[in-house]
């Protein structure tokens, strides 16, 4: 795993309709990959915006956010290769994303 892959273990989605722009997630994020939007949402708040790269999937922003449903953190789940069981039609190795949301 190279350095960039290590930094892209997570993904952040912001629901602009739920965000109140308090900035707690921005302060809490260790790699500082969250900023504030230039535009306003329908409540007149500048909302949190994910930079698009660098999320580690730590979930700290999710825990810091006081607004239920404003943030969803996806965390990459790397699965170890598994042996193929031909009697059951075989299985393959793969990965996926886990999700934390309010
Ligand atoms: S999950 Fe962690 S790294 Fe990703 S945006 Fe939230 S605080 Fe930052
Ligand atoms: S902590 Fe929640 S409400 Fe505050 S800016 Fe971040 S997403 Fe918006």
JSON list of C-alpha atoms and ligand atoms in Angstrom, two decimals:
[
{"chain": "A", "resi": 1, "resn": "UNK", "atom": "CA", "xyz": [0.00, 0.00, 0.00]},
{"chain": "A", "resi": 2, "resn": "UNK", "atom": "CA", "xyz": [1.56, 3.29, -1.05]},
{"chain": "A", "resi": 3, "resn": "UNK", "atom": "CA", "xyz": [1.18, 6.60, 0.75]},
{"chain": "A", "resi": 4, "resn": "UNK", "atom": "CA", "xyz": [-1.72, 7.87, -1.39]},
{"chain": "A", "resi": 5, "resn": "UNK", "atom": "CA", "xyz": [-3.63, 4.61, -1.10]},
{"chain": "A", "resi": 6, "resn": "UNK", "atom": "CA", "xyz": [-3.18, 4.82, 2.66]},
{"chain": "A", "resi": 7, "resn": "UNK", "atom": "CA", "xyz": [-4.67, 8.31, 2.62]},
{"chain": "A", "resi": 8, "resn": "UNK", "atom": "CA", "xyz": [-7.68, 7.24, 0.54]},
{"chain": "A", "resi": 9, "resn": "UNK", "atom": "CA", "xyz": [-9.05, 4.63, 2.89]},
{"chain": "A", "resi": 10, "resn": "UNK", "atom": "CA", "xyz": [-12.20, 6.63, 3.43]},
{"chain": "A", "resi": 11, "resn": "UNK", "atom": "CA", "xyz": [-14.77, 8.78, 1.71]},
{"chain": "A", "resi": 12, "resn": "UNK", "atom": "CA", "xyz": [-16.91, 11.55, 3.16]},
{"chain": "A", "resi": 13, "resn": "UNK", "atom": "CA", "xyz": [-20.36, 12.53, 1.95]},
{"chain": "A", "resi": 14, "resn": "UNK", "atom": "CA", "xyz": [-22.00, 15.72, 3.20]},
{"chain": "A", "resi": 15, "resn": "UNK", "atom": "CA", "xyz": [-25.76, 16.20, 3.08]},
{"chain": "A", "resi": 16, "resn": "UNK", "atom": "CA", "xyz": [-25.94, 19.92, 2.40]},
{"chain": "A", "resi": 17, "resn": "UNK", "atom": "CA", "xyz": [-29.58, 20.04, 3.48]},
{"chain": "A", "resi": 18, "resn": "UNK", "atom": "CA", "xyz": [-28.63, 18.89, 6.99]},
{"chain": "A", "resi": 19, "resn": "UNK", "atom": "CA", "xyz": [-25.35, 20.76, 7.53]},
{"chain": "A", "resi": 20, "resn": "UNK", "atom": "CA", "xyz": [-25.52, 23.97, 9.62]},
{"chain": "A", "resi": 21, "resn": "UNK", "atom": "CA", "xyz": [-21.97, 25.02, 8.85]},
{"chain": "A", "resi": 22, "resn": "UNK", "atom": "CA", "xyz": [-20.76, 24.97, 12.44]},
{"chain": "A", "resi": 23, "resn": "UNK", "atom": "CA", "xyz": [-17.29, 23.86, 11.36]},
{"chain": "A", "resi": 24, "resn": "UNK", "atom": "CA", "xyz": [-16.79, 21.27, 14.10]},
{"chain": "A", "resi": 25, "resn": "UNK", "atom": "CA", "xyz": [-15.99, 18.57, 11.54]},
{"chain": "A", "resi": 26, "resn": "UNK", "atom": "CA", "xyz": [-13.41, 20.85, 9.93]},
{"chain": "A", "resi": 27, "resn": "UNK", "atom": "CA", "xyz": [-11.65, 21.40, 13.24]},
{"chain": "A", "resi": 28, "resn": "UNK", "atom": "CA", "xyz": [-11.84, 17.72, 14.16]},
{"chain": "A", "resi": 29, "resn": "UNK", "atom": "CA", "xyz": [-10.54, 16.19, 10.92]},
{"chain": "A", "resi": 30, "resn": "UNK", "atom": "CA", "xyz": [-6.90, 15.08, 11.47]},
{"chain": "A", "resi": 31, "resn": "UNK", "atom": "CA", "xyz": [-5.75, 15.32, 7.81]},
{"chain": "A", "resi": 32, "resn": "UNK", "atom": "CA", "xyz": [-7.73, 18.56, 7.29]},
{"chain": "A", "resi": 33, "resn": "UNK", "atom": "CA", "xyz": [-9.62, 17.41, 4.22]},
{"chain": "A", "resi": 34, "resn": "UNK", "atom": "CA", "xyz": [-12.88, 19.24, 4.98]},
{"chain": "A", "resi": 35, "resn": "UNK", "atom": "CA", "xyz": [-13.57, 22.86, 4.15]},
{"chain": "A", "resi": 36, "resn": "UNK", "atom": "CA", "xyz": [-16.53, 25.22, 3.89]},
{"chain": "A", "resi": 37, "resn": "UNK", "atom": "CA", "xyz": [-18.48, 25.77, 0.69]},
{"chain": "A", "resi": 38, "resn": "UNK", "atom": "CA", "xyz": [-18.45, 29.08, -1.11]},
{"chain": "A", "resi": 39, "resn": "UNK", "atom": "CA", "xyz": [-22.19, 28.95, -1.67]},
{"chain": "A", "resi": 40, "resn": "UNK", "atom": "CA", "xyz": [-25.05, 28.72, 0.81]},
{"chain": "A", "resi": 41, "resn": "UNK", "atom": "CA", "xyz": [-27.56, 25.95, 1.41]},
{"chain": "A", "resi": 42, "resn": "UNK", "atom": "CA", "xyz": [-31.29, 26.57, 1.67]},
{"chain": "A", "resi": 43, "resn": "UNK", "atom": "CA", "xyz": [-30.89, 27.64, 5.33]},
{"chain": "A", "resi": 44, "resn": "UNK", "atom": "CA", "xyz": [-28.26, 30.18, 4.36]},
{"chain": "A", "resi": 45, "resn": "UNK", "atom": "CA", "xyz": [-25.31, 28.24, 5.79]},
{"chain": "A", "resi": 46, "resn": "UNK", "atom": "CA", "xyz": [-21.96, 27.64, 4.17]},
{"chain": "A", "resi": 47, "resn": "UNK", "atom": "CA", "xyz": [-21.75, 23.87, 4.39]},
{"chain": "A", "resi": 48, "resn": "UNK", "atom": "CA", "xyz": [-18.94, 21.42, 4.94]},
{"chain": "A", "resi": 49, "resn": "UNK", "atom": "CA", "xyz": [-17.27, 20.20, 1.76]},
{"chain": "A", "resi": 50, "resn": "UNK", "atom": "CA", "xyz": [-14.97, 17.21, 1.40]},
{"chain": "A", "resi": 51, "resn": "UNK", "atom": "CA", "xyz": [-11.77, 17.95, -0.48]},
{"chain": "A", "resi": 52, "resn": "UNK", "atom": "CA", "xyz": [-12.22, 14.76, -2.48]},
{"chain": "A", "resi": 53, "resn": "UNK", "atom": "CA", "xyz": [-8.97, 13.06, -1.47]},
{"chain": "A", "resi": 54, "resn": "UNK", "atom": "CA", "xyz": [-7.19, 12.13, 1.72]},
{"chain": "A", "resi": 55, "resn": "UNK", "atom": "CA", "xyz": [-9.96, 10.84, 3.96]},
{"chain": "A", "resi": 56, "resn": "UNK", "atom": "CA", "xyz": [-8.70, 8.02, 6.15]},
{"chain": "A", "resi": 57, "resn": "UNK", "atom": "CA", "xyz": [-12.17, 6.86, 7.21]},
{"chain": "A", "resi": 58, "resn": "UNK", "atom": "CA", "xyz": [-11.42, 7.54, 10.87]},
{"chain": "A", "resi": 59, "resn": "UNK", "atom": "CA", "xyz": [-14.98, 8.74, 11.55]},
{"chain": "A", "resi": 60, "resn": "UNK", "atom": "CA", "xyz": [-13.94, 11.59, 13.86]},
{"chain": "A", "resi": 61, "resn": "UNK", "atom": "CA", "xyz": [-15.91, 14.14, 11.84]},
{"chain": "A", "resi": 62, "resn": "UNK", "atom": "CA", "xyz": [-18.98, 11.94, 12.13]},
{"chain": "A", "resi": 63, "resn": "UNK", "atom": "CA", "xyz": [-18.62, 11.82, 15.90]},
{"chain": "A", "resi": 64, "resn": "UNK", "atom": "CA", "xyz": [-18.04, 15.58, 16.12]},
{"chain": "A", "resi": 65, "resn": "UNK", "atom": "CA", "xyz": [-21.04, 16.57, 14.02]},
{"chain": "A", "resi": 66, "resn": "UNK", "atom": "CA", "xyz": [-24.12, 17.60, 16.03]},
{"chain": "A", "resi": 67, "resn": "UNK", "atom": "CA", "xyz": [-26.49, 17.29, 13.06]},
{"chain": "A", "resi": 68, "resn": "UNK", "atom": "CA", "xyz": [-27.94, 13.81, 12.52]},
{"chain": "A", "resi": 69, "resn": "UNK", "atom": "CA", "xyz": [-27.62, 12.78, 8.92]},
{"chain": "A", "resi": 70, "resn": "UNK", "atom": "CA", "xyz": [-25.28, 15.57, 7.86]},
{"chain": "A", "resi": 71, "resn": "UNK", "atom": "CA", "xyz": [-22.23, 13.34, 7.41]},
{"chain": "A", "resi": 72, "resn": "UNK", "atom": "CA", "xyz": [-21.71, 9.83, 6.16]},
{"chain": "A", "resi": 73, "resn": "UNK", "atom": "CA", "xyz": [-18.27, 8.25, 6.33]},
{"chain": "A", "resi": 74, "resn": "UNK", "atom": "CA", "xyz": [-17.41, 5.32, 4.11]},
{"chain": "A", "resi": 75, "resn": "UNK", "atom": "CA", "xyz": [-14.44, 3.23, 5.10]},
{"chain": "A", "resi": 76, "resn": "UNK", "atom": "CA", "xyz": [-12.65, 0.89, 2.74]},
{"chain": "A", "resi": 77, "resn": "UNK", "atom": "CA", "xyz": [-12.68, -2.69, 3.91]},
{"chain": "A", "resi": 78, "resn": "UNK", "atom": "CA", "xyz": [-9.83, -4.74, 2.57]},
{"chain": "A", "resi": 79, "resn": "UNK", "atom": "CA", "xyz": [-10.54, -8.43, 2.62]},
{"chain": "A", "resi": 80, "resn": "UNK", "atom": "CA", "xyz": [-7.85, -11.07, 2.61]},
{"chain": "A", "resi": 81, "resn": "UNK", "atom": "CA", "xyz": [-7.88, -13.43, -0.37]},
{"chain": "A", "resi": 82, "resn": "UNK", "atom": "CA", "xyz": [-9.84, -16.57, 0.39]},
{"chain": "A", "resi": 83, "resn": "UNK", "atom": "CA", "xyz": [-9.30, -20.06, -0.92]},
{"chain": "A", "resi": 84, "resn": "UNK", "atom": "CA", "xyz": [-11.60, -21.11, -3.74]},
{"chain": "A", "resi": 85, "resn": "UNK", "atom": "CA", "xyz": [-14.08, -23.75, -2.67]},
{"chain": "A", "resi": 86, "resn": "UNK", "atom": "CA", "xyz": [-15.00, -25.50, -5.90]},
{"chain": "A", "resi": 87, "resn": "UNK", "atom": "CA", "xyz": [-17.67, -27.61, -4.21]},
{"chain": "A", "resi": 88, "resn": "UNK", "atom": "CA", "xyz": [-19.68, -24.44, -3.57]},
{"chain": "A", "resi": 89, "resn": "UNK", "atom": "CA", "xyz": [-18.96, -22.85, -6.93]},
{"chain": "A", "resi": 90, "resn": "UNK", "atom": "CA", "xyz": [-15.97, -20.92, -5.68]},
{"chain": "A", "resi": 91, "resn": "UNK", "atom": "CA", "xyz": [-15.42, -17.61, -3.88]},
{"chain": "A", "resi": 92, "resn": "UNK", "atom": "CA", "xyz": [-13.27, -14.69, -4.85]},
{"chain": "A", "resi": 93, "resn": "UNK", "atom": "CA", "xyz": [-11.33, -12.10, -2.92]},
{"chain": "A", "resi": 94, "resn": "UNK", "atom": "CA", "xyz": [-12.67, -8.59, -2.88]},
{"chain": "A", "resi": 95, "resn": "UNK", "atom": "CA", "xyz": [-13.03, -5.34, -1.08]},
{"chain": "A", "resi": 96, "resn": "UNK", "atom": "CA", "xyz": [-15.82, -3.02, -0.14]},
{"chain": "A", "resi": 97, "resn": "UNK", "atom": "CA", "xyz": [-16.86, 0.01, 1.82]},
{"chain": "A", "resi": 98, "resn": "UNK", "atom": "CA", "xyz": [-18.29, 0.10, 5.30]},
{"chain": "A", "resi": 99, "resn": "UNK", "atom": "CA", "xyz": [-20.57, 2.96, 6.21]},
{"chain": "A", "resi": 100, "resn": "UNK", "atom": "CA", "xyz": [-21.30, 5.00, 9.32]},
{"chain": "A", "resi": 101, "resn": "UNK", "atom": "CA", "xyz": [-24.25, 7.36, 9.31]},
{"chain": "A", "resi": 102, "resn": "UNK", "atom": "CA", "xyz": [-26.62, 8.92, 11.82]},
{"chain": "B", "resi": 1, "resn": "LIG", "atom": "S1", "xyz": [-13.46, 10.34, 8.40]},
{"chain": "B", "resi": 1, "resn": "LIG", "atom": "FE1", "xyz": [-11.62, 11.24, 9.41]},
{"chain": "B", "resi": 1, "resn": "LIG", "atom": "S2", "xyz": [-10.22, 11.74, 7.73]},
{"chain": "B", "resi": 1, "resn": "LIG", "atom": "FE2", "xyz": [-12.25, 11.37, 6.79]},
{"chain": "B", "resi": 1, "resn": "LIG", "atom": "S3", "xyz": [-13.12, 13.44, 6.61]},
{"chain": "B", "resi": 1, "resn": "LIG", "atom": "FE3", "xyz": [-13.84, 12.54, 8.59]},
{"chain": "B", "resi": 1, "resn": "LIG", "atom": "S4", "xyz": [-12.33, 13.23, 10.16]},
{"chain": "B", "resi": 1, "resn": "LIG", "atom": "FE4", "xyz": [-11.43, 13.58, 8.12]},
{"chain": "B", "resi": 2, "resn": "LIG", "atom": "S1", "xyz": [-19.99, 19.38, 12.04]},
{"chain": "B", "resi": 2, "resn": "LIG", "atom": "FE1", "xyz": [-21.86, 18.76, 10.88]},
{"chain": "B", "resi": 2, "resn": "LIG", "atom": "S2", "xyz": [-23.17, 20.58, 10.92]},
{"chain": "B", "resi": 2, "resn": "LIG", "atom": "FE2", "xyz": [-21.10, 21.25, 11.51]},
{"chain": "B", "resi": 2, "resn": "LIG", "atom": "S3", "xyz": [-20.13, 21.91, 9.54]},
{"chain": "B", "resi": 2, "resn": "LIG", "atom": "FE3", "xyz": [-19.61, 19.74, 9.83]},
{"chain": "B", "resi": 2, "resn": "LIG", "atom": "S4", "xyz": [-21.21, 18.61, 8.71]},
{"chain": "B", "resi": 2, "resn": "LIG", "atom": "FE4", "xyz": [-21.97, 20.69, 9.01]}
]
